[in-house]
PDB file of C-alpha atoms in Angstrom:
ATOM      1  CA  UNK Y 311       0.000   0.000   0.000  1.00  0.00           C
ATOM      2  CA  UNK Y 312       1.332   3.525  -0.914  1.00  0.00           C
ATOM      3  CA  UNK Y 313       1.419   5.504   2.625  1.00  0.00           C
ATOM      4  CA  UNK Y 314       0.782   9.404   2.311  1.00  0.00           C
ATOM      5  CA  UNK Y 315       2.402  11.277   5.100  1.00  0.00           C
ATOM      6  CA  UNK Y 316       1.525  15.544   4.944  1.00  0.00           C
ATOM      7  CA  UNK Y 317       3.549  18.448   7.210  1.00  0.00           C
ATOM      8  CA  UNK Y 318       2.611  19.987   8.977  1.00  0.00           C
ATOM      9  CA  UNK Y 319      -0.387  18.256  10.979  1.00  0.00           C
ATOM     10  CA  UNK Y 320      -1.387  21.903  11.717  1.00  0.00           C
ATOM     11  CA  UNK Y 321      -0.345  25.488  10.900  1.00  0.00           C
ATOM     12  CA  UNK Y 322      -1.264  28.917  12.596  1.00  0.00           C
ATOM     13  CA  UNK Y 323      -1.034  31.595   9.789  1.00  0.00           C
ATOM     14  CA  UNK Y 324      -2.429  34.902   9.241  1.00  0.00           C
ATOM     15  CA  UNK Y 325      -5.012  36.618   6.877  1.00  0.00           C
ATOM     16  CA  UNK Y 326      -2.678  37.729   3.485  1.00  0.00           C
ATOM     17  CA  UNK Y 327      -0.022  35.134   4.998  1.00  0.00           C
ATOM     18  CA  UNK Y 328       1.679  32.579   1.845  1.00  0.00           C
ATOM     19  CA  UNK Y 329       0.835  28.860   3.302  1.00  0.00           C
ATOM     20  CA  UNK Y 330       2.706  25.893   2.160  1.00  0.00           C
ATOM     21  CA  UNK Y 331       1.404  22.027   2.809  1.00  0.00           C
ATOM     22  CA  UNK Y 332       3.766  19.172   1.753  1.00  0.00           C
ATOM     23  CA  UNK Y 333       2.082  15.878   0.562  1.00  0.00           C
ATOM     24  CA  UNK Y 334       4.888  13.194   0.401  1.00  0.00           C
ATOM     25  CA  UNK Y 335       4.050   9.674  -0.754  1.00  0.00           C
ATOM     26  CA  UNK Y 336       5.618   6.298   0.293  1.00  0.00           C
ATOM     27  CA  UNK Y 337       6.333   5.592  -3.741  1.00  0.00           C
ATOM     28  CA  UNK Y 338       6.331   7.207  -7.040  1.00  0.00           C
ATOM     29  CA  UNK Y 339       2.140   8.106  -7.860  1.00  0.00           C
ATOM     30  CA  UNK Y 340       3.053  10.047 -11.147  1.00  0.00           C
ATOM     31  CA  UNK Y 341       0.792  12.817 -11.159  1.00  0.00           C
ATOM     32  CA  UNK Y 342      -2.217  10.961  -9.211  1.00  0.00           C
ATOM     33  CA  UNK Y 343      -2.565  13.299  -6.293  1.00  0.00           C
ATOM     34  CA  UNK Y 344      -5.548  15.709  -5.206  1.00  0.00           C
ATOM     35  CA  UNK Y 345      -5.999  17.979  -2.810  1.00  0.00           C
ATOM     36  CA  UNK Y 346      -9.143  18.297  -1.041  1.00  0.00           C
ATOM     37  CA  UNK Y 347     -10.259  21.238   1.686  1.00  0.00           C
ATOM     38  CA  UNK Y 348     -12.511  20.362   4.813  1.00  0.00           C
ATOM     39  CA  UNK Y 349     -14.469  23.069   6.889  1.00  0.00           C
ATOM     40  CA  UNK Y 350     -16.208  21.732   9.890  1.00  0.00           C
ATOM     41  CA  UNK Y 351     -19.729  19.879   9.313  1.00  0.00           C
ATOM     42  CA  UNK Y 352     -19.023  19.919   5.501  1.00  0.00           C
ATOM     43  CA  UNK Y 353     -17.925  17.264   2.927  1.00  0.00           C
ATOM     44  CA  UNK Y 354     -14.321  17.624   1.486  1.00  0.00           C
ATOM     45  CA  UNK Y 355     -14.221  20.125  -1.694  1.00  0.00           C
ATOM     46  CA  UNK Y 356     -11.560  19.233  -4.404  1.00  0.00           C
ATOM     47  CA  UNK Y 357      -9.056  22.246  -5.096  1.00  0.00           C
ATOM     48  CA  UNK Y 358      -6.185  20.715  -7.053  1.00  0.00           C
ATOM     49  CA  UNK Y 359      -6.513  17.419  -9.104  1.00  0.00           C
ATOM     50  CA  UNK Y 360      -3.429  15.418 -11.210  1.00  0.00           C
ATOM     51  CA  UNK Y 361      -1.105  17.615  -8.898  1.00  0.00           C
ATOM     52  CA  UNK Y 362      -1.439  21.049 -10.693  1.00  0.00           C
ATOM     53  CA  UNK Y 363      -4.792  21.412 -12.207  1.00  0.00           C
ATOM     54  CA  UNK Y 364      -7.031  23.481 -10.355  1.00  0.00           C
ATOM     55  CA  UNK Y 365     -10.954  22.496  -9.948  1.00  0.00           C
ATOM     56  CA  UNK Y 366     -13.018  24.876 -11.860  1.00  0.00           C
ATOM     57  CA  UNK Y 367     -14.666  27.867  -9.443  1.00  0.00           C
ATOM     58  CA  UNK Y 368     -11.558  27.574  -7.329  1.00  0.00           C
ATOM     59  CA  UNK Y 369      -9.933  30.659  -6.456  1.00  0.00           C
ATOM     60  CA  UNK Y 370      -6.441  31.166  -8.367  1.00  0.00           C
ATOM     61  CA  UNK Y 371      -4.702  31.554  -5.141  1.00  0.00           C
ATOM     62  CA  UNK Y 372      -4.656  27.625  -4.618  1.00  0.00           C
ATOM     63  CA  UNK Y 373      -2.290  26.332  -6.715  1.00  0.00           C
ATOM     64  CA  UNK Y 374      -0.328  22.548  -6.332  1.00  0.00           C
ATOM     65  CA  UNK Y 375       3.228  21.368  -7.890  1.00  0.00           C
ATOM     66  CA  UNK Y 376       5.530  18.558  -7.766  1.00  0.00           C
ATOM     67  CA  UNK Y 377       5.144  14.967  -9.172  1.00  0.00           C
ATOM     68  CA  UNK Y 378       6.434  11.586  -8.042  1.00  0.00           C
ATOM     69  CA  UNK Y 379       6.559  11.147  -4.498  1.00  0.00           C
ATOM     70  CA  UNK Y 380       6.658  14.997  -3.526  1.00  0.00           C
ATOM     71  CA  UNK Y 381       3.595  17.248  -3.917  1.00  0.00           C
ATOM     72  CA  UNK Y 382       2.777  20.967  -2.811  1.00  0.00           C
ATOM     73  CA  UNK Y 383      -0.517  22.765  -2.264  1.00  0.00           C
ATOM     74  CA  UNK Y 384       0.174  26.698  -1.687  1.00  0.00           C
ATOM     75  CA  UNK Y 385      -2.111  29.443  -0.828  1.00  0.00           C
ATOM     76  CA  UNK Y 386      -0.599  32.704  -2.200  1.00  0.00           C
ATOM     77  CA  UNK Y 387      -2.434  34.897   0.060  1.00  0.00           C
ATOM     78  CA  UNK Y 388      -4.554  32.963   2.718  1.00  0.00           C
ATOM     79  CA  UNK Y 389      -8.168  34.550   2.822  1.00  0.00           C
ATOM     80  CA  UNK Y 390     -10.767  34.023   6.031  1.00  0.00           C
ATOM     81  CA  UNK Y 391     -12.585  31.569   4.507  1.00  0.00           C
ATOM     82  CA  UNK Y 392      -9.740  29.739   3.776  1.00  0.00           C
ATOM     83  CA  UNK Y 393      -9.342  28.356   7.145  1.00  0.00           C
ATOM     84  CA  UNK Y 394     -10.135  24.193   7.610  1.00  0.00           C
ATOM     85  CA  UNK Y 395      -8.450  21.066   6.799  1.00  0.00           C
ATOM     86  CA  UNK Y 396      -6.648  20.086   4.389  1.00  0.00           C
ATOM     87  CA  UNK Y 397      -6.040  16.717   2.808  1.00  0.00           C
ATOM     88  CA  UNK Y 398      -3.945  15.039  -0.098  1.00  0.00           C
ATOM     89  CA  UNK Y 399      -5.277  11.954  -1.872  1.00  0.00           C
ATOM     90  CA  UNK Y 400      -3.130   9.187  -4.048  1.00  0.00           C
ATOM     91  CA  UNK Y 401      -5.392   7.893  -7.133  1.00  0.00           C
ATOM     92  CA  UNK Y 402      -2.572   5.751  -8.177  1.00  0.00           C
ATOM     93  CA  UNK Y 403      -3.465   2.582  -6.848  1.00  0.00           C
ATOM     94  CA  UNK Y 404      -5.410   0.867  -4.476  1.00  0.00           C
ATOM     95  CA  UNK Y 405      -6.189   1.306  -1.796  1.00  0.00           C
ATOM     96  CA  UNK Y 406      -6.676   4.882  -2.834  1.00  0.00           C
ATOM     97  CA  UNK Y 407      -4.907   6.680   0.550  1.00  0.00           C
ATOM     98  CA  UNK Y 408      -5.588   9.834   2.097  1.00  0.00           C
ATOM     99  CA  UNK Y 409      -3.016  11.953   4.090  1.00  0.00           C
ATOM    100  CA  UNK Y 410      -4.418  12.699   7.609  1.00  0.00           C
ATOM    101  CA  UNK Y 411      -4.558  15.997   7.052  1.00  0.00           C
ATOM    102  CA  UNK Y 412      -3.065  19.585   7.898  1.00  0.00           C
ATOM    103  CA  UNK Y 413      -5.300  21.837  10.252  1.00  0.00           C
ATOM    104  CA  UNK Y 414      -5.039  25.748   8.916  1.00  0.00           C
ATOM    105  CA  UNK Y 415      -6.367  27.940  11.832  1.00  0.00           C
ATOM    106  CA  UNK Y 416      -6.096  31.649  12.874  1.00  0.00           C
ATOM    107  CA  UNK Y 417      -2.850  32.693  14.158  1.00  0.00           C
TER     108      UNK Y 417
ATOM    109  CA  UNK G 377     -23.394  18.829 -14.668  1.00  0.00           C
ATOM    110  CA  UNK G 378     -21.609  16.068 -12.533  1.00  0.00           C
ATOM    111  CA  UNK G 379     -24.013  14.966  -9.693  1.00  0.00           C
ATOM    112  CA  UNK G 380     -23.526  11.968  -7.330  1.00  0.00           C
ATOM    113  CA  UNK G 381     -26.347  11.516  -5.175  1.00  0.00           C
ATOM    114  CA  UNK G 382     -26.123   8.908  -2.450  1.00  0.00           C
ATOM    115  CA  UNK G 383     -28.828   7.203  -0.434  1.00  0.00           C
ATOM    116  CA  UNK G 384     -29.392   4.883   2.034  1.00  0.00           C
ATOM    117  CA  UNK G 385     -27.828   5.971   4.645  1.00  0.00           C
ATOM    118  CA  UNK G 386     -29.934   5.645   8.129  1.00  0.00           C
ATOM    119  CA  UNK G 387     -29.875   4.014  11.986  1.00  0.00           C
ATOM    120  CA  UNK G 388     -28.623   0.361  12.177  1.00  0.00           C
ATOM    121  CA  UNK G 389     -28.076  -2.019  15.076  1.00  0.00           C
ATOM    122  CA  UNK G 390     -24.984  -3.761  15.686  1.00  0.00           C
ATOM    123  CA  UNK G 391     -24.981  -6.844  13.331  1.00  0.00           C
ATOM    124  CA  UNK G 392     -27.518  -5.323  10.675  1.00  0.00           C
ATOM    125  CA  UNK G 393     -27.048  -4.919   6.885  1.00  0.00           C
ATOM    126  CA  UNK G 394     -27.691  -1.533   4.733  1.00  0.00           C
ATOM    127  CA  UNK G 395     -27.170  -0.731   0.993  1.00  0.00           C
ATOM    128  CA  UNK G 396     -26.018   2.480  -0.183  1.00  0.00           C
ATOM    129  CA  UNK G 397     -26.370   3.615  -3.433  1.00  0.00           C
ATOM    130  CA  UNK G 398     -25.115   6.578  -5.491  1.00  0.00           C
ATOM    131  CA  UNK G 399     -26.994   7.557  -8.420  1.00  0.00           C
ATOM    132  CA  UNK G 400     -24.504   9.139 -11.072  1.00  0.00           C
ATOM    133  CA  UNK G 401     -25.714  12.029 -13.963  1.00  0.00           C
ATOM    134  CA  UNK G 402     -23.881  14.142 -16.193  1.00  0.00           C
ATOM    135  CA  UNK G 403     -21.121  11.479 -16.911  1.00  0.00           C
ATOM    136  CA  UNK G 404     -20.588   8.440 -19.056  1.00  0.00           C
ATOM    137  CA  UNK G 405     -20.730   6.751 -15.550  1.00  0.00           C
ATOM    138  CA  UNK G 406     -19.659   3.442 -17.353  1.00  0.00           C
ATOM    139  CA  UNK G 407     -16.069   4.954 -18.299  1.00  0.00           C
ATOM    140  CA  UNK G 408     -15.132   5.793 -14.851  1.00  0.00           C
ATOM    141  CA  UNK G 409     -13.633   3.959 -12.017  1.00  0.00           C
ATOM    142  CA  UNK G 410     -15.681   4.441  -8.818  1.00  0.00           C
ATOM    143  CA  UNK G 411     -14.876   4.338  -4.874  1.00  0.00           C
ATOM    144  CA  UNK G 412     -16.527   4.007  -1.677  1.00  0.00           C
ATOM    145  CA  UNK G 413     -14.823   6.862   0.891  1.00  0.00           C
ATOM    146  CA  UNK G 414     -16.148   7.163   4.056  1.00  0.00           C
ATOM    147  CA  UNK G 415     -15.312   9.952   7.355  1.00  0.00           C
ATOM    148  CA  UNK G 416     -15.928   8.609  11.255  1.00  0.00           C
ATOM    149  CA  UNK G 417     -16.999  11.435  13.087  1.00  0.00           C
ATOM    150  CA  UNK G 418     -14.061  13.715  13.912  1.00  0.00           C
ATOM    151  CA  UNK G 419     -12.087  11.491  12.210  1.00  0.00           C
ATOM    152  CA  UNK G 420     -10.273  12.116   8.583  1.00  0.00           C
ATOM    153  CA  UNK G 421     -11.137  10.580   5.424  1.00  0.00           C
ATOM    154  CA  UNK G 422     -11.255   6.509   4.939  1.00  0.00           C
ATOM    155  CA  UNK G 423     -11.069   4.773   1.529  1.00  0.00           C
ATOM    156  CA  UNK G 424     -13.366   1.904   1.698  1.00  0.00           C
ATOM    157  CA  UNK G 425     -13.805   0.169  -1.646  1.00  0.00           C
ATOM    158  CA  UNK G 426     -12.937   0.386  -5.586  1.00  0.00           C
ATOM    159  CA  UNK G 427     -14.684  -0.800  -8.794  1.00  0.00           C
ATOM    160  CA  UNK G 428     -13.620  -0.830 -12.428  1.00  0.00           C
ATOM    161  CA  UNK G 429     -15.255   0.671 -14.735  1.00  0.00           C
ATOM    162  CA  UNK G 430     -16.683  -2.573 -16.058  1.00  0.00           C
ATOM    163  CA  UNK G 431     -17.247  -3.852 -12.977  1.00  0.00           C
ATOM    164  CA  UNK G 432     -14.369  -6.798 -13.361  1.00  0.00           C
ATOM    165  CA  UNK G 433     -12.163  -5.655 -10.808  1.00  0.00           C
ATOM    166  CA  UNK G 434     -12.740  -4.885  -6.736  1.00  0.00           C
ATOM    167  CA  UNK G 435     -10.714  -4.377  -4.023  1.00  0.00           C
ATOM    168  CA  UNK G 436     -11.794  -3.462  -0.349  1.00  0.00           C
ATOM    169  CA  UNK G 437      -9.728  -1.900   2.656  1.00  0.00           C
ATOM    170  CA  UNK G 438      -8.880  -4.418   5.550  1.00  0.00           C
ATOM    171  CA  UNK G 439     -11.411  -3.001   7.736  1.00  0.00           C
ATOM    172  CA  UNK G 440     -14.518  -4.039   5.382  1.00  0.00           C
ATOM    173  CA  UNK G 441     -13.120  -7.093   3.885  1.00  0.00           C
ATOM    174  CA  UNK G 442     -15.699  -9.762   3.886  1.00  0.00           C
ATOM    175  CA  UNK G 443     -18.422  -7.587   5.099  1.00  0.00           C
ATOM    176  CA  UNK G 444     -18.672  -4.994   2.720  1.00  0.00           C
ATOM    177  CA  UNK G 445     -19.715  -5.479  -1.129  1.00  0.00           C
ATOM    178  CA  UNK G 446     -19.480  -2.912  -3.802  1.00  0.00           C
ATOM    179  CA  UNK G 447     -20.978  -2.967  -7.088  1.00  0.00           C
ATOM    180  CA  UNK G 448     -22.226  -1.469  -9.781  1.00  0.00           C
ATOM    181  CA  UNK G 449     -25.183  -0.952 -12.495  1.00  0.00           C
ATOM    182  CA  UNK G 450     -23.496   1.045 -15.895  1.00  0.00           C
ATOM    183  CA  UNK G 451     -27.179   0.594 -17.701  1.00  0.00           C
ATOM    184  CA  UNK G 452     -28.556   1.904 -14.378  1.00  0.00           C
ATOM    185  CA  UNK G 453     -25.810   4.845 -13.805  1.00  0.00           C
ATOM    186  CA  UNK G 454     -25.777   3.847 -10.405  1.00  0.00           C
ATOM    187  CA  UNK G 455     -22.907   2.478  -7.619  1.00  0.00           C
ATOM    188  CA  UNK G 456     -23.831   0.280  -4.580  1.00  0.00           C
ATOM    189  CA  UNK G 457     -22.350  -0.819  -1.136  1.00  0.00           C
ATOM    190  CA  UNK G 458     -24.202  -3.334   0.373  1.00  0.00           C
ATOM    191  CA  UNK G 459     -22.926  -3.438   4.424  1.00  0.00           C
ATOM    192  CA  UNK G 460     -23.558  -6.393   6.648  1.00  0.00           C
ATOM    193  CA  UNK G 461     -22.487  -7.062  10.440  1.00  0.00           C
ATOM    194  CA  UNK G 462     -22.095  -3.758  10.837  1.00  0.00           C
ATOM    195  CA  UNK G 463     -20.165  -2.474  13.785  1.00  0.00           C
ATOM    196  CA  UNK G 464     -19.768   0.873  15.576  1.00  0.00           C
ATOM    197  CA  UNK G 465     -16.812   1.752  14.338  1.00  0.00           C
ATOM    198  CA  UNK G 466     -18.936   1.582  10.810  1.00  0.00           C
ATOM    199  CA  UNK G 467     -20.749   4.662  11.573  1.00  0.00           C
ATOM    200  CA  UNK G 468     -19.522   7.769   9.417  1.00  0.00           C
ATOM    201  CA  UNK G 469     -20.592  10.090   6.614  1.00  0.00           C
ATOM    202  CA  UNK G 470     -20.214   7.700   3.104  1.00  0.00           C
ATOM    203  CA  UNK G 471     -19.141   8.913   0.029  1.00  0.00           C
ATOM    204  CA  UNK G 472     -19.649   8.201  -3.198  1.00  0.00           C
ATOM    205  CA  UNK G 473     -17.044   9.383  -5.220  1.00  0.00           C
ATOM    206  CA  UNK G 474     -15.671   8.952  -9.030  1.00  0.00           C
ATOM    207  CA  UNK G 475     -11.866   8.779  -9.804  1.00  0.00           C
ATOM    208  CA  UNK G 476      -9.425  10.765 -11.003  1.00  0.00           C
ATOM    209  CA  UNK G 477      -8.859   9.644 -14.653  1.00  0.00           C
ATOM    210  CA  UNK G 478      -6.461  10.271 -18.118  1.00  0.00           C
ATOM    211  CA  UNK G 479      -7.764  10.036 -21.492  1.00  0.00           C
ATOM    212  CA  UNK G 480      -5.801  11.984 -23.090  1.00  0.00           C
ATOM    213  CA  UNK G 481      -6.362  14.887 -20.867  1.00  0.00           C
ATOM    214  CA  UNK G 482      -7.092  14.594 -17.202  1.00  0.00           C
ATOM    215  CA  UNK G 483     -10.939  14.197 -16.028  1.00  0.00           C
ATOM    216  CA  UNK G 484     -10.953  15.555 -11.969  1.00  0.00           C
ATOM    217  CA  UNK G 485     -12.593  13.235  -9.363  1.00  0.00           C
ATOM    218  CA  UNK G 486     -16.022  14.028  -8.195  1.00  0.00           C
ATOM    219  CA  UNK G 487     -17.717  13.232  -4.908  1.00  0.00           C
ATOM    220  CA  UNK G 488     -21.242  12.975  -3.849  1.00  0.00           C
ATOM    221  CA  UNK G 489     -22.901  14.693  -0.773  1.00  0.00           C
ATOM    222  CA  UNK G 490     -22.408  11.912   1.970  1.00  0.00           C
ATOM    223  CA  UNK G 491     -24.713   9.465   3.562  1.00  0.00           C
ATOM    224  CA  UNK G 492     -25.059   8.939   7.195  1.00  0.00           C
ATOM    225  CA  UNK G 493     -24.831   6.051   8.367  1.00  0.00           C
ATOM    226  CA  UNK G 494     -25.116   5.054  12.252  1.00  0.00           C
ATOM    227  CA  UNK G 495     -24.521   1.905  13.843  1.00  0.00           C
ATOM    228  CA  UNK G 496     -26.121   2.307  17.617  1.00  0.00           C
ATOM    229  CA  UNK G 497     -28.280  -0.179  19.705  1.00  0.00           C
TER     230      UNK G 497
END
């Protein structure tokens, strides 16, 4: 099974602050990762799929990079509504393995 | 539009069988891999089963093995998970939710609203 570890397992940050989440994968997944936000009492909502390509109706400042074992999902300029859980997502073999998450809060 | 709507969900005693199921629009459902994702409550997300696109090939996650069945109906457009001895640690939000796939250019995943489902005496 591939495992997906993320860091950090939560962040403080700021309104207008640049946030970085690493998404690192046990073994190589191509480009099969997505990145998924969480607010409380709410299903997940895809941001970034195939590593890079953002979800249509998300805002521009989400954007993800790498490819292999080593993914990135930045916020350029972190907005209120901005603030939940974040999770990364392997869909390059089964079982299809989630990261447990990084927690993005007020600082 | 995409739209996954699942159903199904509901109260369940220890031991007792439900079946989701996740009606798909908007897609050629029959091109597209499909999962079974599920979220305990406070908990983070759980993969809990995969289907091919034709149906041919399954897999399940340890903690469903033997219990849980997935399947699916292409001339229906719809996705099932049919849960027996159910436990408490069962009970969480289910997803339906289609994969990430490449033809040629990359099609996103899509997920469905959740089910509840509850496993309490």
């Amino acid at each position: 099974d591939i495992q997906m570890t993320q860091s950090p397992s939560s962040l403080s940050a700021s309104v207008g602050d640049r946030v970085t989440i690493t998404c690192r994968a046990s073994q190589s997944i191509s480009s099969y990762l997505n990145w998924y936000q969480q607010k409380p009492g709410k299903g997940p909502k895809l941001l970034i799929y195939a590593a890079s390509s953002l979800q249509s109706g998300v805002p521009s400042r989400f954007s993800g990079s790498g490819s292999g074992t080593d993914f990135t999902l930045t916020i350029s300029s972190l907005q209120p509504e901005d603030f939940a859980t974040y999770y990364c997502q392997q869909s390059s073999s089964t079982p299809r393995t989630f990261g447990p998450g990084t927690k993005v809060d007020i600082k | 539009e995409v739209q996954l709507v699942e159903s199904g969900g509901g109260l369940v005693q220890p031991g007792g069988s439900l079946r989701l199921s996740c009606a798909a629009s908007g897609f050629t459902f029959s091109n597209y891999e499909m999962n079974w994702v599920r979220q305990a409550p406070g908990k983070g997300l759980e993969w809990v089963s995969y289907i091919s696109s034709g149906g041919g090939t399954i897999y399940y996650a340890d903690s469903v093995q033997g219990r849980f069945t997935i399947s699916r109906d292409n001339a229906k457009n719809s996705l099932y998970l049919q849960m027996n001895s159910l436990r408490a640690e069962d009970t969480a939000v289910y997803y339906c939710a289609r994969d990430l796939r490449y033809n040629y250019v990359w099609q996103p995943p899509h997920w469905g609203q959740g089910t509840l489902v509850t496993v309490s005496s």
